[in-house]
């Protein structure tokens, strides 16, 4: 699981890096911060969702998905959109 | 333009310095402190392995306060102390009288009470609880060739000869330092099925965890029965023989015994189900069977090493576990371990003359957490668990009594020994179900990483205790499992979690 997560994270980061370079984009420090916190939350949410399912704790699993998943999505989409729109303006 | 010099401003440099300092400070605050390499090395192999956030306390000083001078010896199973007791005078017989586990309650239309549930219970009962061939105090009968050639002298054992064959040479009993003995016992005990292994040195405190009139101490060579019998008391329905232990049995090996997790938690709605049922009880008896198996194995192990071994003289296993660092004691008067929560069966205590290195009590913030949590008290279908915030030395009377058994509300508490500051359980109300154990906030399987994150936080600060307790309820962790059919329809071969958890517990 950890190995798969590591590989996935590596692919996502390399993809992001290549995409930024190709679009000639850069991120501000707070966009980096939001992205990193969002990424940590993403892994935390995924691990706890599947961990709770493994515990046969189904209701907590979906509550975790809901209440941790929403801030995760916000924290990942926000910097992406901010950077995209700033780049479009320039 | 390329930069050949630093573009870091003074402000950014100072900010970085501050962050580094804060990081170092935080790291040093949570890192265990060792003064030298020898302390580090000696601190690991001989001591019990805890999660990193668990702190050790001075010997004889568990997190639940005990006034050892006030705490009197326990007599005839009639007096005890929650957490340091088997409760009396009530509970046993009332539990048995209205036990839903009684086969007369069998009901084909009631999950948990169906024929297969009773078959499960009776199957789980076999071997241990009704096996009187095992003498728990004097030890298990040796198997194999020793039966015919048992040497009464424990200083020169084993004696491996077969009948009519030249005997193998006699050997002196095992010898080593207490630390070496602890390591050896720990390895064997885990192999035999113990989840956690701790050690104690017998003193007056430990003796207060035994039934005083059924357990005597003398300067003798081996344990023996006096022939006296303590007649069945109101607490337990069987007679207790009086035994004498040699004063040289100065150590206790404490083994934590688990029990099946899922059947302990499949309980049904607490509004309609107020006591244990067959499927639920099967988890208890599986745990007690595991205890007896473990006892026999460890007794035989000690016997082959040439040392005395005993059991059954220690009844206040939760208190003993707290002293040996296996658990803290919770609001429900039951042990809570940092790893298993309250979801374990018992701390087996084997008295021996093999010198071992005692393990100290622990502090993982658990008893403190109980002050603000109260999930067990809210779930208790019989309102037996105290809901007061603070623990107390006072023995408050039964709030509701048990009018159906002629015990009125306000009946004075005669079932607890004074001397422990805790939330005294109203054992007149308790029916022995396991809502409190199974749904304790700490009783999770630990597959989701947040459990350990929360436990680590609770151990270091009580600031977020209320938030965590409320979150437990909000996220649905205290919603009771009623999926009886799901348990029967599962295939353990494909149920990864059950299988993995069983492996984690060494089964």
XYZ file of C-alpha atoms in Angstrom:
597
model
C 0.000 0.000 0.000
C 2.746 2.439 1.004
C 4.761 1.435 -2.068
C 1.760 2.024 -4.325
C 1.106 5.374 -2.676
C 4.751 6.337 -3.181
C 4.676 5.394 -6.857
C 1.399 7.256 -7.323
C 2.756 10.341 -5.573
C 5.898 10.239 -7.728
C 3.902 9.982 -10.948
C 1.602 12.848 -9.901
C 4.505 15.109 -8.906
C 6.494 14.416 -12.074
C 3.370 14.956 -14.172
C 2.691 18.247 -12.399
C 6.275 19.377 -12.833
C 6.239 18.574 -16.572
C 2.897 20.263 -16.986
C 4.082 23.423 -15.179
C 7.187 23.555 -17.386
C 5.212 23.063 -20.561
C 2.789 25.846 -19.614
C 5.597 28.024 -18.263
C 3.731 28.354 -14.970
C 4.955 28.985 -11.443
C 3.326 28.711 -8.025
C 3.370 31.226 -5.178
C 4.419 30.083 -1.708
C 0.848 29.863 -0.417
C -0.197 27.813 -3.439
C 2.626 25.392 -2.666
C 1.544 25.322 0.973
C -2.089 24.604 0.130
C -1.051 21.962 -2.391
C 1.262 20.192 0.058
C -1.308 20.274 2.887
C -3.947 19.059 0.427
C -1.691 16.223 -0.688
C -1.006 15.173 2.913
C -4.742 15.303 3.634
C -5.428 13.267 0.504
C -3.183 10.444 1.671
C -4.527 10.683 5.206
C -8.096 10.509 3.935
C -7.453 7.613 1.577
C -5.553 5.629 4.211
C -8.185 6.198 6.864
C -11.036 5.438 4.495
C -9.615 2.074 3.495
C -8.321 1.466 7.035
C -11.813 1.999 8.424
C -13.285 -0.336 5.812
C -10.727 -2.933 6.873
C -11.886 -2.423 10.455
C -15.470 -3.057 9.276
C -16.252 0.465 10.486
C -18.360 1.443 7.485
C -20.122 4.516 8.820
C -16.911 6.120 10.108
C -15.269 5.285 6.762
C -17.812 7.299 4.796
C -17.857 10.080 7.393
C -14.102 10.344 7.002
C -14.466 10.428 3.236
C -16.988 13.243 3.561
C -15.456 15.408 6.253
C -11.829 14.989 5.288
C -12.424 14.555 1.587
C -14.096 17.957 1.124
C -11.226 20.024 2.590
C -8.814 17.833 0.663
C -10.524 18.561 -2.640
C -10.726 22.276 -1.806
C -7.063 22.451 -0.877
C -6.043 20.677 -4.066
C -8.349 22.499 -6.484
C -7.824 25.975 -5.059
C -4.078 26.354 -5.793
C -4.522 24.708 -9.165
C -7.271 27.156 -10.170
C -5.449 30.153 -8.691
C -2.320 29.314 -10.627
C -4.272 28.595 -13.800
C -6.151 31.885 -13.690
C -3.071 33.911 -12.853
C -1.264 32.303 -15.726
C -4.145 33.074 -18.094
C -4.085 36.746 -17.056
C -0.381 36.998 -17.750
C 20.282 36.508 -14.908
C 22.121 33.891 -12.952
C 22.498 34.330 -9.219
C 26.048 33.949 -7.915
C 25.239 35.267 -4.466
C 22.544 34.618 -1.948
C 19.270 36.392 -2.557
C 18.038 35.544 0.938
C 16.961 38.670 2.795
C 17.725 39.170 6.470
C 14.014 38.870 7.261
C 13.717 35.547 5.451
C 16.884 34.304 7.149
C 15.496 35.126 10.604
C 12.173 33.533 9.700
C 13.923 30.351 8.620
C 15.979 30.368 11.791
C 12.814 30.665 13.873
C 11.143 27.799 12.036
C 14.216 25.633 12.434
C 14.336 26.406 16.139
C 10.662 25.617 16.561
C 11.110 22.376 14.655
C 14.075 21.333 16.774
C 12.172 22.235 19.931
C 9.153 20.192 18.884
C 11.340 17.260 17.907
C 13.202 17.292 21.209
C 9.926 17.550 23.118
C 8.551 14.357 21.630
C 11.781 12.374 21.437
C 12.499 9.894 24.259
C 15.496 11.096 26.235
C 18.586 8.959 26.664
C 21.599 10.204 28.523
C 24.088 7.815 27.017
C 24.358 4.931 24.612
C 24.343 2.347 27.387
C 21.012 3.662 28.645
C 19.601 3.487 25.132
C 20.753 -0.089 24.642
C 19.666 -1.246 28.067
C 16.353 0.547 27.626
C 15.195 -1.492 24.677
C 15.558 -5.242 24.882
C 14.600 -5.917 28.499
C 11.609 -3.648 28.760
C 8.135 -4.138 27.431
C 7.646 -2.717 23.956
C 5.214 0.169 23.977
C 4.114 2.559 21.277
C 6.444 5.550 21.357
C 3.938 7.841 23.031
C 3.456 5.694 26.139
C 5.268 7.018 29.189
C 6.458 5.017 32.164
C 5.650 5.843 35.763
C 7.345 5.022 39.059
C 6.844 1.454 40.276
C 3.685 0.903 42.311
C 2.131 4.164 41.141
C -0.477 3.644 38.410
C -2.419 6.562 36.914
C -5.477 5.663 38.960
C -4.667 6.812 42.479
C -4.513 4.119 45.142
C -4.146 4.679 48.885
C -2.364 1.449 49.719
C -2.689 2.038 53.459
C -6.434 2.465 53.194
C -6.842 -0.491 50.877
C -7.569 -3.487 53.075
C -6.896 -7.083 52.088
C -9.722 -8.665 50.204
C -11.676 -11.341 52.070
C -13.892 -14.048 50.694
C -14.679 -12.379 47.414
C -17.036 -10.152 49.327
C -15.111 -6.952 49.066
C -13.251 -5.558 46.171
C -12.432 -2.384 44.388
C -13.384 -1.506 40.852
C -10.365 -2.013 38.719
C -8.628 -3.693 41.599
C -11.330 -6.224 42.165
C -13.662 -8.886 41.169
C -16.737 -7.137 42.377
C -18.803 -8.525 45.197
C -21.117 -9.200 46.884
C -23.638 -8.939 44.135
C -22.632 -9.423 40.650
C -21.909 -13.025 39.884
C -25.131 -14.581 40.948
C -27.394 -11.963 39.485
C -25.570 -12.138 36.201
C -26.078 -15.883 36.200
C -29.706 -15.691 37.268
C -30.798 -13.442 34.461
C -28.168 -14.511 31.981
C -29.461 -14.401 28.461
C -26.752 -16.934 27.670
C -28.837 -19.553 29.424
C -30.011 -22.011 26.716
C -33.593 -21.649 27.942
C -33.516 -18.276 26.187
C -32.883 -19.889 22.810
C -35.026 -18.288 20.136
C -34.790 -19.185 16.444
C -36.050 -15.759 15.453
C -33.716 -13.713 17.624
C -30.221 -12.989 16.270
C -27.576 -13.844 18.839
C -29.920 -16.305 20.561
C -30.351 -18.848 17.768
C -29.300 -22.462 17.931
C -26.075 -21.791 16.016
C -25.193 -19.035 18.507
C -25.576 -21.447 21.418
C -23.596 -24.069 19.505
C -20.865 -21.451 19.075
C -20.905 -20.715 22.791
C -20.794 -24.359 23.850
C -18.001 -25.037 21.362
C -16.031 -22.084 22.682
C -16.526 -23.345 26.252
C -14.762 -26.631 25.684
C -11.360 -27.385 27.094
C -10.863 -24.547 29.498
C -13.653 -23.451 31.709
C -14.945 -26.896 32.490
C -11.642 -28.746 32.511
C -10.937 -29.664 36.117
C -8.064 -31.940 35.200
C -5.834 -28.912 35.428
C -4.837 -27.772 38.870
C -4.238 -24.092 38.401
C -2.320 -23.598 41.613
C -0.017 -26.578 41.581
C 0.323 -26.592 37.829
C -0.573 -28.739 34.917
C 0.215 -32.421 34.943
C 3.395 -32.882 32.992
C 2.983 -34.694 29.735
C 5.248 -37.307 28.195
C 8.020 -39.140 29.984
C 8.058 -36.794 32.929
C 4.840 -38.379 34.185
C 6.705 -41.508 35.111
C 9.908 -39.975 36.265
C 8.954 -36.721 37.833
C 11.552 -35.637 40.272
C 10.098 -33.970 43.342
C 13.199 -31.853 43.697
C 12.681 -28.719 41.612
C 16.377 -27.904 41.902
C 17.194 -30.857 39.671
C 14.703 -30.964 36.894
C 14.015 -32.109 34.208
C 14.662 -35.770 34.479
C 13.999 -37.056 31.008
C 14.353 -40.828 31.463
C 11.786 -43.295 30.171
C 10.634 -46.083 32.487
C 13.181 -48.927 32.704
C 15.791 -46.907 30.852
C 18.900 -45.327 32.193
C 18.054 -41.797 33.159
C 19.486 -38.869 31.369
C 21.732 -36.865 33.592
C 20.106 -34.459 35.937
C 20.698 -30.818 35.281
C 20.666 -27.821 37.539
C 17.813 -25.460 37.037
C 18.143 -22.581 34.623
C 20.066 -19.610 35.875
C 20.545 -16.093 34.618
C 20.012 -12.465 35.525
C 16.464 -11.154 36.063
C 16.794 -9.251 32.780
C 17.779 -12.405 30.909
C 14.900 -14.271 32.527
C 12.472 -11.538 31.506
C 13.630 -11.662 27.911
C 13.352 -15.435 27.827
C 9.900 -15.476 29.412
C 8.704 -12.744 27.081
C 9.832 -14.640 23.999
C 8.169 -17.841 25.158
C 4.978 -16.130 26.300
C 4.455 -14.340 22.990
C 5.065 -17.649 21.260
C 2.483 -19.327 23.479
C -0.095 -16.665 22.623
C 0.263 -13.777 25.084
C -0.291 -10.345 23.579
C 1.726 -8.424 26.157
C 4.109 -9.578 28.877
C 4.946 -7.734 32.083
C 6.543 -8.564 35.425
C 6.056 -7.627 39.059
C 7.853 -8.210 42.317
C 5.570 -9.457 45.083
C 5.157 -7.013 47.951
C 2.299 -6.047 50.251
C 0.595 -4.207 47.387
C 0.567 -7.260 45.176
C -0.699 -9.417 48.037
C -3.692 -7.082 48.293
C -4.664 -8.202 44.810
C -5.293 -11.742 46.074
C -8.122 -13.166 48.166
C -6.599 -12.863 51.598
C -8.372 -15.764 53.273
C -7.823 -18.171 50.399
C -4.158 -17.319 49.805
C -1.582 -17.673 52.583
C 2.162 -17.145 52.530
C 4.724 -19.238 54.421
C 8.404 -20.156 54.472
C 7.846 -23.485 52.748
C 9.408 -25.212 49.739
C 6.444 -25.657 47.433
C 2.861 -24.438 47.161
C 0.269 -26.635 48.791
C -3.396 -26.766 49.750
C -4.329 -26.688 53.419
C -7.445 -28.743 52.779
C -9.587 -25.840 53.915
C -12.343 -24.594 51.708
C -13.866 -21.150 51.480
C -17.537 -21.841 50.999
C -19.247 -20.347 47.988
C -19.754 -16.679 48.621
C -22.450 -14.529 47.162
C -20.111 -13.246 44.488
C -19.044 -16.471 42.848
C -20.910 -19.717 42.907
C -18.052 -22.131 43.517
C -15.936 -22.998 46.588
C -12.359 -21.806 46.824
C -9.646 -24.025 48.313
C -7.190 -22.395 50.683
C -3.659 -22.532 49.327
C -0.281 -21.663 50.724
C 2.456 -20.111 48.622
C 6.121 -20.111 49.621
C 7.479 -16.673 50.455
C 10.249 -17.299 47.939
C 7.708 -16.962 45.115
C 8.504 -13.299 44.950
C 7.713 -12.557 41.327
C 4.674 -12.421 39.062
C 4.659 -13.017 35.323
C 1.783 -11.018 33.885
C 0.396 -12.134 30.538
C -2.233 -10.199 28.648
C -4.820 -12.461 27.048
C -6.896 -11.334 24.097
C -10.336 -12.425 22.988
C -12.146 -12.480 19.632
C -12.887 -8.910 18.686
C -15.937 -9.065 16.442
C -18.221 -11.276 18.530
C -17.447 -9.078 21.522
C -18.788 -6.078 19.606
C -21.821 -7.603 17.881
C -24.272 -6.778 20.614
C -27.440 -5.333 19.188
C -29.248 -2.174 20.205
C -28.538 -1.323 23.870
C -32.097 -0.003 24.171
C -33.515 -3.490 23.683
C -30.615 -5.730 24.686
C -29.385 -5.237 28.238
C -27.187 -8.243 28.829
C -24.889 -10.693 27.148
C -26.158 -13.222 24.651
C -24.748 -16.496 23.423
C -22.628 -15.126 20.572
C -21.296 -12.389 22.818
C -20.410 -14.773 25.658
C -18.607 -17.065 23.231
C -15.967 -14.324 22.856
C -15.469 -14.216 26.643
C -15.050 -17.952 26.987
C -12.716 -18.095 23.997
C -10.597 -15.572 25.884
C -10.707 -17.604 29.097
C -9.808 -20.737 27.185
C -6.867 -18.896 25.700
C -5.957 -17.884 29.249
C -5.966 -21.475 30.468
C -3.969 -22.705 27.494
C -1.445 -19.958 28.085
C -1.335 -20.769 31.791
C -0.639 -24.452 31.206
C 2.058 -23.708 28.645
C 3.808 -21.155 30.828
C 3.551 -23.332 33.937
C 5.140 -26.212 32.061
C 7.808 -23.903 30.695
C 8.673 -22.763 34.215
C 8.594 -26.301 35.514
C 11.112 -27.486 32.938
C 13.346 -24.565 33.873
C 13.160 -25.809 37.457
C 11.074 -23.048 39.013
C 7.858 -22.864 40.986
C 4.750 -21.571 39.309
C 1.278 -20.761 40.437
C -1.931 -19.046 39.465
C -5.433 -18.341 40.641
C -4.255 -16.400 43.643
C -4.512 -13.154 41.710
C -8.003 -12.048 41.056
C -7.708 -8.312 40.673
C -6.145 -8.697 37.291
C -6.944 -5.181 36.103
C -5.116 -3.646 39.041
C -2.261 -6.090 38.587
C -2.079 -5.185 34.916
C -1.973 -1.504 35.815
C 0.955 -2.110 38.180
C 2.814 -4.177 35.563
C 2.328 -1.588 32.822
C -0.140 -3.569 30.734
C -3.023 -1.138 31.015
C -4.476 1.862 32.733
C -7.883 1.668 34.402
C -10.938 3.254 32.847
C -14.201 4.762 33.973
C -15.833 1.340 33.585
C -13.422 -0.206 36.116
C -11.805 -2.321 33.423
C -8.322 -2.130 31.995
C -7.574 -0.110 28.880
C -4.348 -0.912 27.070
C -2.689 1.553 24.690
C -2.844 -0.920 21.808
C -5.974 -3.009 22.414
C -8.048 -0.536 24.350
C -10.472 -2.441 26.532
C -10.854 -5.199 23.936
C -8.877 -7.884 25.734
C -9.955 -10.519 28.204
C -7.681 -10.729 31.206
C -4.207 -10.263 32.656
C -3.044 -13.680 33.743
C -0.734 -13.538 36.779
C 1.604 -16.458 37.367
C 3.506 -16.311 40.659
C 6.996 -17.813 40.535
C 10.367 -17.897 42.267
C 12.212 -17.181 39.007
C 13.700 -13.700 39.494
C 12.502 -11.357 36.754
C 12.896 -7.625 36.156
C 9.684 -5.757 37.120
C 8.013 -3.535 34.535
C 6.629 -0.178 35.698
C 3.095 1.231 35.327
C 2.349 3.294 32.242
C 0.737 6.617 31.427
C -0.784 7.027 27.975
C -3.280 9.669 29.100
C -6.026 7.043 29.143
C -7.443 7.458 32.663
C -7.295 11.217 32.169
C -9.206 10.825 28.901
C -11.947 8.950 30.770
C -12.712 12.135 32.717
C -14.104 13.834 29.620
C -15.140 10.872 27.485
C -17.963 8.826 29.009
C -18.822 6.880 25.834
C -19.023 3.679 27.909
C -21.324 5.284 30.487
C -23.635 6.586 27.771
C -23.764 3.188 26.076
C -24.219 1.072 29.210
C -27.742 -0.365 28.836
C -28.053 -0.845 32.600
C -26.812 2.579 33.715
C -24.173 0.933 35.847
C -21.268 3.186 34.905
C -20.741 6.406 36.805
C -21.156 9.570 34.712
C -19.462 11.999 37.109
C -16.570 13.901 35.588
C -14.069 13.424 38.372
C -13.144 10.128 40.031
C -13.638 10.017 43.770
C -12.500 8.197 46.916
C -16.124 8.078 48.117
C -18.154 4.904 47.739
C -21.475 6.243 46.565
C -24.602 4.072 47.022
C -26.363 2.376 44.134
C -28.239 5.109 42.281
C -30.994 2.906 40.863
C -30.602 -0.367 42.754
C -32.142 -3.502 41.308
C -35.731 -3.480 42.598
C -36.540 -6.703 40.710
C -34.086 -8.492 43.024
C -35.151 -6.622 46.118
C -32.239 -4.217 46.042
C -33.654 -0.702 46.401
C -32.123 2.478 45.026
C -29.700 4.007 47.505
C -28.367 0.660 48.722
C -24.938 1.363 50.262
C -21.941 0.285 48.245
C -20.630 -2.820 49.967
C -18.988 -4.237 46.875
C -16.043 -1.861 46.590
C -13.014 -1.606 48.822
C -12.200 1.946 49.877
C -8.745 3.095 48.869
C -8.990 3.715 45.147
C -9.878 7.035 43.566
C -12.051 6.067 40.640
C -15.541 6.031 39.202
C -17.063 3.266 41.295
C -19.160 1.045 39.082
C -22.663 0.265 40.317
C -22.257 -3.486 40.168
C -25.805 -4.011 41.357
C -26.763 -2.843 37.873
C -23.985 -4.454 35.820
C -25.012 -7.498 33.789
C -21.624 -8.285 32.385
C -22.311 -7.382 28.755
C -19.412 -5.907 26.817
C -20.736 -2.628 25.413
C -18.248 -0.712 27.550
C -15.319 -2.891 26.531
C -16.083 -3.164 22.853
C -16.953 0.476 22.278
C -14.314 2.136 24.445
C -12.720 4.874 22.327
C -9.394 3.032 22.562
C -10.861 -0.322 21.401
C -10.310 0.093 17.687
C -8.421 -2.217 15.396
C -5.810 0.415 14.529
C -5.906 -0.117 10.769
C -6.873 3.510 10.190
C -3.851 5.670 11.009
C -5.869 8.308 12.822
C -6.341 6.050 15.862
C -2.672 6.066 16.692
C -2.426 9.776 15.895
C -5.209 10.455 18.387
C -3.709 8.133 21.008
C -0.352 9.867 20.679
C -2.004 13.260 21.105
C -4.076 12.115 24.101
C -0.941 10.794 25.742
C 0.784 14.163 25.511
C -2.012 16.659 26.083
C -5.558 16.550 27.420
C -6.540 19.731 25.544
C -8.281 17.874 22.721
C -9.855 15.101 24.792
C -13.364 16.516 24.566
C -13.012 17.000 20.808
C -11.823 13.418 20.307
C -14.580 11.957 22.502
C -17.237 13.946 20.629
C -15.692 12.937 17.294
C -15.924 9.284 18.298
C -19.671 9.693 18.659
C -20.046 11.975 15.623
C -18.149 9.697 13.256
C -20.256 6.730 14.349
C -17.638 4.686 16.192
C -19.976 4.162 19.133
C -22.837 2.916 16.962
C -23.281 -0.654 18.107
C -22.781 -3.455 15.598
C -25.962 -5.516 15.151
C -24.933 -7.479 12.085
C -25.341 -10.976 13.502
C -26.107 -12.451 10.095
C -23.095 -10.726 8.569
C -20.838 -12.570 11.009
C -22.361 -15.933 10.145
C -22.237 -15.267 6.429
C -18.633 -14.129 6.313
C -15.869 -16.167 4.806
C -12.815 -15.748 6.994
C -10.574 -16.670 4.087
C -11.635 -13.549 2.261
C -12.313 -11.316 5.247
C -8.934 -9.656 5.248
C -9.446 -7.540 8.307
C -10.503 -10.328 10.626
C -7.699 -12.547 9.474
C -5.080 -9.827 9.743
C -6.248 -8.764 13.156
C -6.197 -12.351 14.354
C -2.627 -12.583 13.128
C -1.760 -9.367 14.882
C -3.003 -10.903 18.094
C -0.851 -13.955 17.565
C -3.663 -16.413 17.032
